[in-house]
């Protein structure tokens, strides 16, 4: 249960990074909601990796490079699910605000991420 609470905190940090960068880029650049979301997801992934590695999960015993590759693999897959749902929502519901689509997509990918990280990335060898 402790891991799930800490994972939720990491997700909250990632969400704030994601939402903050998405909002800033939407207001400060002409990049649009699709490209800005890719940038925001990348920054959020780095933030959650740092938190999860330090506080949520026990170290795996793998090298930092191997653990980072595994984390990236799960993270990219979860990000594809997240971004795919985000894009589908914006394209099918044009009146939907990008931040609302981000919230829905982020919640949907959270369960996949937890099991991927806990079973594939940070599980002891």
mmCIF file of C-alpha atoms in Angstrom:
data_model
loop_
_atom_site.group_PDB
_atom_site.id
_atom_site.type_symbol
_atom_site.label_atom_id
_atom_site.label_comp_id
_atom_site.label_asym_id
_atom_site.label_seq_id
_atom_site.Cartn_x
_atom_site.Cartn_y
_atom_site.Cartn_z
ATOM 1 C CA UNK A 1 0.000 0.000 0.000
ATOM 2 C CA UNK A 2 2.909 2.338 0.781
ATOM 3 C CA UNK A 3 4.207 1.958 -2.757
ATOM 4 C CA UNK A 4 0.827 2.853 -4.218
ATOM 5 C CA UNK A 5 0.615 6.019 -2.099
ATOM 6 C CA UNK A 6 4.128 7.063 -3.103
ATOM 7 C CA UNK A 7 3.413 6.196 -6.721
ATOM 8 C CA UNK A 8 0.351 8.436 -6.542
ATOM 9 C CA UNK A 9 2.523 11.254 -5.159
ATOM 10 C CA UNK A 10 5.011 10.704 -8.004
ATOM 11 C CA UNK A 11 2.113 10.776 -10.435
ATOM 12 C CA UNK A 12 0.907 14.019 -8.872
ATOM 13 C CA UNK A 13 4.355 15.539 -9.344
ATOM 14 C CA UNK A 14 4.430 14.306 -12.935
ATOM 15 C CA UNK A 15 0.938 15.665 -13.481
ATOM 16 C CA UNK A 16 1.936 19.106 -12.194
ATOM 17 C CA UNK A 17 5.033 19.134 -14.398
ATOM 18 C CA UNK A 18 2.974 17.941 -17.385
ATOM 19 C CA UNK A 19 0.172 20.460 -16.823
ATOM 20 C CA UNK A 20 2.542 23.325 -16.066
ATOM 21 C CA UNK A 21 4.671 22.825 -19.156
ATOM 22 C CA UNK A 22 1.623 22.179 -21.346
ATOM 23 C CA UNK A 23 -0.058 25.372 -20.120
ATOM 24 C CA UNK A 24 3.101 27.459 -20.437
ATOM 25 C CA UNK A 25 3.877 26.249 -23.942
ATOM 26 C CA UNK A 26 0.281 26.701 -25.092
ATOM 27 C CA UNK A 27 0.334 30.308 -23.893
ATOM 28 C CA UNK A 28 3.908 31.229 -24.828
ATOM 29 C CA UNK A 29 4.479 29.435 -28.130
ATOM 30 C CA UNK A 30 2.619 28.790 -31.369
ATOM 31 C CA UNK A 31 3.327 25.036 -31.157
ATOM 32 C CA UNK A 32 -0.278 23.934 -30.571
ATOM 33 C CA UNK A 33 -1.725 21.285 -28.255
ATOM 34 C CA UNK A 34 -0.221 18.210 -29.910
ATOM 35 C CA UNK A 35 3.449 19.178 -30.061
ATOM 36 C CA UNK A 36 3.407 20.913 -26.686
ATOM 37 C CA UNK A 37 2.007 17.762 -25.079
ATOM 38 C CA UNK A 38 4.935 15.692 -26.376
ATOM 39 C CA UNK A 39 7.386 18.086 -24.731
ATOM 40 C CA UNK A 40 5.373 18.151 -21.497
ATOM 41 C CA UNK A 41 5.175 14.340 -21.320
ATOM 42 C CA UNK A 42 8.956 14.037 -21.715
ATOM 43 C CA UNK A 43 9.607 16.410 -18.793
ATOM 44 C CA UNK A 44 6.985 14.681 -16.644
ATOM 45 C CA UNK A 45 8.569 11.293 -17.328
ATOM 46 C CA UNK A 46 11.960 12.492 -16.085
ATOM 47 C CA UNK A 47 10.386 13.966 -12.949
ATOM 48 C CA UNK A 48 8.472 10.780 -12.093
ATOM 49 C CA UNK A 49 11.503 8.571 -12.733
ATOM 50 C CA UNK A 50 13.590 10.587 -10.282
ATOM 51 C CA UNK A 51 10.885 10.410 -7.592
ATOM 52 C CA UNK A 52 9.992 6.745 -8.166
ATOM 53 C CA UNK A 53 13.628 5.677 -8.146
ATOM 54 C CA UNK A 54 14.368 7.540 -4.920
ATOM 55 C CA UNK A 55 11.170 7.161 -2.888
ATOM 56 C CA UNK A 56 8.565 4.793 -4.326
ATOM 57 C CA UNK A 57 10.229 1.552 -5.313
ATOM 58 C CA UNK A 58 13.224 -0.300 -3.939
ATOM 59 C CA UNK A 59 16.269 -0.169 -6.168
ATOM 60 C CA UNK A 60 16.274 -3.038 -8.614
ATOM 61 C CA UNK A 61 19.943 -3.963 -8.351
ATOM 62 C CA UNK A 62 20.387 -3.264 -12.059
ATOM 63 C CA UNK A 63 22.733 -0.624 -13.361
ATOM 64 C CA UNK A 64 21.384 2.890 -13.670
ATOM 65 C CA UNK A 65 21.491 2.537 -17.460
ATOM 66 C CA UNK A 66 19.559 -0.770 -17.458
ATOM 67 C CA UNK A 67 17.017 0.539 -14.989
ATOM 68 C CA UNK A 68 16.667 3.773 -16.976
ATOM 69 C CA UNK A 69 16.117 1.800 -20.194
ATOM 70 C CA UNK A 70 13.416 -0.317 -18.562
ATOM 71 C CA UNK A 71 11.787 2.747 -17.032
ATOM 72 C CA UNK A 72 11.894 4.481 -20.386
ATOM 73 C CA UNK A 73 10.342 1.454 -22.097
ATOM 74 C CA UNK A 74 7.391 1.346 -19.720
ATOM 75 C CA UNK A 75 7.193 5.142 -19.659
ATOM 76 C CA UNK A 76 7.159 5.473 -23.440
ATOM 77 C CA UNK A 77 4.472 2.799 -23.729
ATOM 78 C CA UNK A 78 2.364 4.521 -21.073
ATOM 79 C CA UNK A 79 3.022 7.869 -22.762
ATOM 80 C CA UNK A 80 1.813 6.468 -26.091
ATOM 81 C CA UNK A 81 -1.399 5.306 -24.432
ATOM 82 C CA UNK A 82 -1.713 8.679 -22.711
ATOM 83 C CA UNK A 83 -0.951 10.712 -25.838
ATOM 84 C CA UNK A 84 -3.172 8.536 -28.033
ATOM 85 C CA UNK A 85 -6.146 9.024 -25.750
ATOM 86 C CA UNK A 86 -5.371 12.747 -25.364
ATOM 87 C CA UNK A 87 -5.252 13.167 -29.152
ATOM 88 C CA UNK A 88 -8.387 11.102 -29.720
ATOM 89 C CA UNK A 89 -10.279 13.193 -27.189
ATOM 90 C CA UNK A 90 -9.182 16.491 -28.731
ATOM 91 C CA UNK A 91 -9.939 15.321 -32.257
ATOM 92 C CA UNK A 92 -13.332 13.835 -31.427
ATOM 93 C CA UNK A 93 -14.397 16.593 -29.010
ATOM 94 C CA UNK A 94 -13.004 19.847 -30.456
ATOM 95 C CA UNK A 95 -14.561 21.962 -27.689
ATOM 96 C CA UNK A 96 -12.667 20.010 -24.998
ATOM 97 C CA UNK A 97 -9.860 21.993 -23.404
ATOM 98 C CA UNK A 98 -6.365 20.425 -23.733
ATOM 99 C CA UNK A 99 -5.913 20.345 -19.939
ATOM 100 C CA UNK A 100 -9.173 18.426 -19.495
ATOM 101 C CA UNK A 101 -8.073 15.902 -22.117
ATOM 102 C CA UNK A 102 -4.708 15.627 -20.336
ATOM 103 C CA UNK A 103 -6.409 14.829 -17.019
ATOM 104 C CA UNK A 104 -8.541 12.068 -18.527
ATOM 105 C CA UNK A 105 -5.641 10.549 -20.468
ATOM 106 C CA UNK A 106 -3.288 10.703 -17.475
ATOM 107 C CA UNK A 107 -5.696 8.863 -15.205
ATOM 108 C CA UNK A 108 -6.206 6.169 -17.822
ATOM 109 C CA UNK A 109 -2.480 5.481 -18.203
ATOM 110 C CA UNK A 110 -1.698 5.525 -14.460
ATOM 111 C CA UNK A 111 -2.716 1.914 -13.771
ATOM 112 C CA UNK A 112 -0.611 0.583 -16.639
ATOM 113 C CA UNK A 113 2.361 2.599 -15.402
ATOM 114 C CA UNK A 114 2.158 1.323 -11.824
ATOM 115 C CA UNK A 115 2.158 -2.316 -12.820
ATOM 116 C CA UNK A 116 4.840 -1.822 -15.437
ATOM 117 C CA UNK A 117 7.165 0.011 -13.080
ATOM 118 C CA UNK A 118 6.586 -2.264 -10.094
ATOM 119 C CA UNK A 119 6.823 -5.539 -12.042
ATOM 120 C CA UNK A 120 9.308 -4.763 -14.830
ATOM 121 C CA UNK A 121 11.502 -1.865 -13.762
ATOM 122 C CA UNK A 122 12.033 -1.899 -10.024
ATOM 123 C CA UNK A 123 11.472 -5.568 -9.249
ATOM 124 C CA UNK A 124 14.616 -7.119 -7.791
ATOM 125 C CA UNK A 125 16.598 -9.347 -10.105
#
